[in-house]
Amino acid sequence: MNKPRRGNRDLMRAMNRNLLLNMIRTQGPLSRTQLTALSGLSAGAVSQIAGDLIESNWITEAGESDSTGGRRQVLLRLNPTAAYVVGLKLMEDRAVCAVTDLEATVLHYARRALPATQKPEGIAQALAQIVIDALAQAGVQQDQVRGVGIGLAGVIDGDTGIVHYSPFFHWKDVPLARLVAADLRLPVYLENDVNTLTITEQLFGLGHDLSSFAVVTIGRGIGMGVVINHQLYRGHKGGVGELGHINVQRDGPLCSCGRRGCLEALAADEAVVREAQGAFDTPMTIDLVVQAAQQGHKAACRALAHSGHYLGLGLAVVVNLFCPELIIISGEGVAAGPCRLDPMFDMLRANTFNGLLDGIRIQVKPTDDLAWARGAAGLVVGKLFASPLVDSVESPAAP
């Protein structure tokens, strides 16, 4: 019989270590006895791995379990300060940054305007400097940081760190992760911004322990992240989630993508402002339209209701295609309240296939800039705790 190759043994050891670390992270504090029962590993293997994790500072002892008549068990928990991560949300005029620990607790948050240039090299340098400044403010040394996550709108290939298309910067096939990593000398991960929120909801939020759920964001654009069988579904080149660019009105208004009748062109914040503007003498913003609607202004209410109508059609597509256990409706746009959300729910119910909506939980969860930055930090945490079989964890964008 052939002996197992050294590489196979090393991989098995890494997988067992990852298994126990994730059990402690998601279900802890746990005793060694509990870990043995949950993992199916031998008591000796659990004891050795736990010792290694304590020595490397990934886990700590967290007191003793309550007595059940036998010997008290020492409990183990994740050490949230074993390492730190940084998250960046890149927008067309600004970037927001969060330094967090491994439980996504924010140590420092910053908001910075971007330089006038839209050239990738200039933006990459600005992002690197934001990270350096944020780490200094948080009191975190660069060698304590395990990576930087960047979220932005567009078609993003997370495996290669390439922006295939950015609607705001009009970039095509830009290796942004590599450009930022060259300035920082740290691993840099890139992902669609809605996917970063989805990953963070899976790690720390409403999607925890669910096999399937979707996050739909409403604001400047309309996006979607989808988890299927406990895995974020990215599709080819990261192209999944462009919910805002399904066609819902033939020959409708022009969209930023160059086509007509996209959901985004009819239901995003800019569409609401455009429709409401004719009824007002002063330039309007989405916040002003929402305020006017709350005061009973009919044109403002009508513009928000039209947006909700089309959003409901888009959500029905999500249900009919994926039928997830949970849909989280997020983004700045949900702050518009009932004028927008009530028509949305009406159209969702009216357009889902018979019975599919039954049992699906829908949760409205407002999102601000801090949540976007924290979401990008969660992207790195997800990489750190991913299975050793995931190739992308082994080859982040780094110089």
Short mmCIF file of N, CA, C and O in Angstrom, two decimals, residues 31-76:
data_model
loop_
_atom_site.label_atom_id
_atom_site.label_comp_id
_atom_site.label_asym_id
_atom_site.label_seq_id
_atom_site.Cartn_x
_atom_site.Cartn_y
_atom_site.Cartn_z
N SER A 31 -15.54 23.38 25.18
CA SER A 31 -14.49 22.61 25.85
C SER A 31 -13.84 21.65 24.87
O SER A 31 -14.38 21.38 23.78
N ARG A 32 -12.71 21.09 25.23
CA ARG A 32 -12.06 20.10 24.38
C ARG A 32 -12.95 18.87 24.21
O ARG A 32 -12.98 18.26 23.13
N THR A 33 -13.67 18.51 25.26
CA THR A 33 -14.59 17.37 25.16
C THR A 33 -15.69 17.64 24.16
O THR A 33 -16.05 16.77 23.35
N GLN A 34 -16.23 18.85 24.19
CA GLN A 34 -17.27 19.21 23.22
C GLN A 34 -16.73 19.23 21.80
O GLN A 34 -17.39 18.77 20.86
N LEU A 35 -15.52 19.74 21.64
CA LEU A 35 -14.90 19.77 20.32
C LEU A 35 -14.68 18.37 19.78
O LEU A 35 -14.88 18.10 18.59
N THR A 36 -14.30 17.45 20.66
CA THR A 36 -14.09 16.06 20.24
C THR A 36 -15.40 15.46 19.75
O THR A 36 -15.46 14.81 18.70
N ALA A 37 -16.48 15.70 20.49
CA ALA A 37 -17.79 15.14 20.12
C ALA A 37 -18.31 15.77 18.82
O ALA A 37 -18.86 15.08 17.96
N LEU A 38 -18.13 17.08 18.67
CA LEU A 38 -18.66 17.77 17.50
C LEU A 38 -17.87 17.48 16.23
O LEU A 38 -18.43 17.37 15.14
N SER A 39 -16.57 17.35 16.37
CA SER A 39 -15.70 17.23 15.19
C SER A 39 -15.52 15.80 14.71
O SER A 39 -15.24 15.58 13.53
N GLY A 40 -15.65 14.85 15.62
CA GLY A 40 -15.37 13.46 15.25
C GLY A 40 -13.89 13.13 15.27
O GLY A 40 -13.50 11.99 14.97
N LEU A 41 -13.06 14.08 15.64
CA LEU A 41 -11.63 13.83 15.77
C LEU A 41 -11.33 13.15 17.09
O LEU A 41 -12.15 13.18 18.02
N SER A 42 -10.17 12.57 17.20
CA SER A 42 -9.79 11.91 18.45
C SER A 42 -9.49 12.96 19.51
O SER A 42 -9.15 14.11 19.20
N ALA A 43 -9.60 12.54 20.77
CA ALA A 43 -9.31 13.46 21.88
C ALA A 43 -7.87 13.94 21.81
O ALA A 43 -7.57 15.11 22.09
N GLY A 44 -6.96 13.06 21.39
CA GLY A 44 -5.56 13.45 21.28
C GLY A 44 -5.33 14.49 20.21
O GLY A 44 -4.57 15.45 20.41
N ALA A 45 -6.00 14.31 19.07
CA ALA A 45 -5.85 15.28 17.98
C ALA A 45 -6.41 16.64 18.39
O ALA A 45 -5.81 17.68 18.12
N VAL A 46 -7.58 16.62 19.05
CA VAL A 46 -8.19 17.88 19.50
C VAL A 46 -7.28 18.58 20.49
O VAL A 46 -7.06 19.80 20.42
N SER A 47 -6.72 17.83 21.43
CA SER A 47 -5.85 18.42 22.44
C SER A 47 -4.60 19.04 21.81
O SER A 47 -4.20 20.15 22.17
N GLN A 48 -4.02 18.35 20.83
CA GLN A 48 -2.82 18.87 20.17
C GLN A 48 -3.14 20.13 19.38
O GLN A 48 -2.41 21.13 19.45
N ILE A 49 -4.24 20.10 18.59
CA ILE A 49 -4.59 21.27 17.78
C ILE A 49 -4.95 22.45 18.67
O ILE A 49 -4.54 23.59 18.42
N ALA A 50 -5.71 22.19 19.74
CA ALA A 50 -6.07 23.27 20.66
C ALA A 50 -4.82 23.89 21.28
O ALA A 50 -4.73 25.12 21.41
N GLY A 51 -3.87 23.05 21.64
CA GLY A 51 -2.62 23.57 22.19
C GLY A 51 -1.88 24.45 21.21
O GLY A 51 -1.36 25.52 21.58
N ASP A 52 -1.85 24.02 19.95
CA ASP A 52 -1.19 24.83 18.91
C ASP A 52 -1.90 26.16 18.71
O ASP A 52 -1.25 27.20 18.53
N LEU A 53 -3.24 26.12 18.73
CA LEU A 53 -4.00 27.35 18.53
C LEU A 53 -3.82 28.32 19.70
O LEU A 53 -3.79 29.54 19.50
N ILE A 54 -3.72 27.79 20.91
CA ILE A 54 -3.47 28.65 22.07
C ILE A 54 -2.06 29.26 21.97
O ILE A 54 -1.87 30.46 22.20
N GLU A 55 -1.09 28.42 21.60
CA GLU A 55 0.29 28.90 21.51
C GLU A 55 0.44 29.98 20.45
O GLU A 55 1.20 30.94 20.62
N SER A 56 -0.29 29.83 19.35
CA SER A 56 -0.22 30.83 18.27
C SER A 56 -1.17 32.00 18.49
O SER A 56 -1.30 32.87 17.63
N ASN A 57 -1.87 32.00 19.63
CA ASN A 57 -2.70 33.13 20.08
C ASN A 57 -4.03 33.25 19.34
O ASN A 57 -4.73 34.24 19.48
N TRP A 58 -4.42 32.22 18.56
CA TRP A 58 -5.69 32.28 17.86
C TRP A 58 -6.88 32.05 18.79
O TRP A 58 -7.96 32.57 18.56
N ILE A 59 -6.70 31.25 19.81
CA ILE A 59 -7.76 31.03 20.78
C ILE A 59 -7.22 31.25 22.19
O ILE A 59 -6.00 31.22 22.41
N THR A 60 -8.12 31.48 23.12
CA THR A 60 -7.75 31.67 24.52
C THR A 60 -8.69 30.85 25.41
O THR A 60 -9.78 30.46 24.98
N GLU A 61 -8.25 30.60 26.62
CA GLU A 61 -9.11 29.94 27.59
C GLU A 61 -10.09 30.96 28.16
O GLU A 61 -9.72 32.09 28.44
N ALA A 62 -11.34 30.53 28.32
CA ALA A 62 -12.40 31.45 28.72
C ALA A 62 -13.12 30.94 29.96
O ALA A 62 -14.35 30.86 30.00
N GLY A 63 -12.37 30.56 30.97
CA GLY A 63 -12.97 30.08 32.20
C GLY A 63 -13.38 28.62 32.10
O GLY A 63 -12.95 27.88 31.21
N GLU A 64 -14.25 28.20 33.02
CA GLU A 64 -14.68 26.82 33.09
C GLU A 64 -16.18 26.70 32.89
O GLU A 64 -16.94 27.63 33.15
N SER A 65 -16.59 25.54 32.39
CA SER A 65 -18.01 25.28 32.19
C SER A 65 -18.71 25.08 33.52
O SER A 65 -18.07 24.81 34.55
N ASP A 66 -20.04 25.22 33.53
CA ASP A 66 -20.82 24.95 34.72
C ASP A 66 -20.71 23.46 35.07
O ASP A 66 -20.68 22.59 34.19
N SER A 67 -20.69 23.19 36.33
CA SER A 67 -20.56 21.79 36.76
C SER A 67 -21.88 21.04 36.54
O SER A 67 -22.96 21.53 36.80
N THR A 68 -21.75 19.82 36.00
CA THR A 68 -22.90 18.93 35.84
C THR A 68 -22.70 17.67 36.67
O THR A 68 -23.25 16.61 36.36
N GLY A 69 -21.91 17.80 37.72
CA GLY A 69 -21.64 16.66 38.58
C GLY A 69 -20.27 16.05 38.36
O GLY A 69 -19.76 15.33 39.22
N GLY A 70 -19.67 16.35 37.21
CA GLY A 70 -18.34 15.85 36.92
C GLY A 70 -17.32 16.96 37.02
O GLY A 70 -17.56 18.03 37.58
N ARG A 71 -16.17 16.68 36.44
CA ARG A 71 -15.09 17.66 36.47
C ARG A 71 -15.42 18.84 35.56
O ARG A 71 -15.92 18.67 34.45
N ARG A 72 -15.15 20.06 36.02
CA ARG A 72 -15.39 21.24 35.19
C ARG A 72 -14.44 21.24 33.99
O ARG A 72 -13.28 20.85 34.11
N GLN A 73 -14.97 21.67 32.85
CA GLN A 73 -14.19 21.69 31.63
C GLN A 73 -13.71 23.12 31.33
O GLN A 73 -14.45 24.09 31.49
N VAL A 74 -12.45 23.23 30.91
CA VAL A 74 -11.92 24.52 30.48
C VAL A 74 -12.50 24.86 29.11
O VAL A 74 -12.48 24.04 28.20
N LEU A 75 -13.06 26.05 28.99
CA LEU A 75 -13.68 26.49 27.74
C LEU A 75 -12.69 27.27 26.88
O LEU A 75 -11.84 28.00 27.40
N LEU A 76 -12.82 27.11 25.57
CA LEU A 76 -11.95 27.78 24.62
C LEU A 76 -12.77 28.72 23.75
O LEU A 76 -13.87 28.38 23.33
#
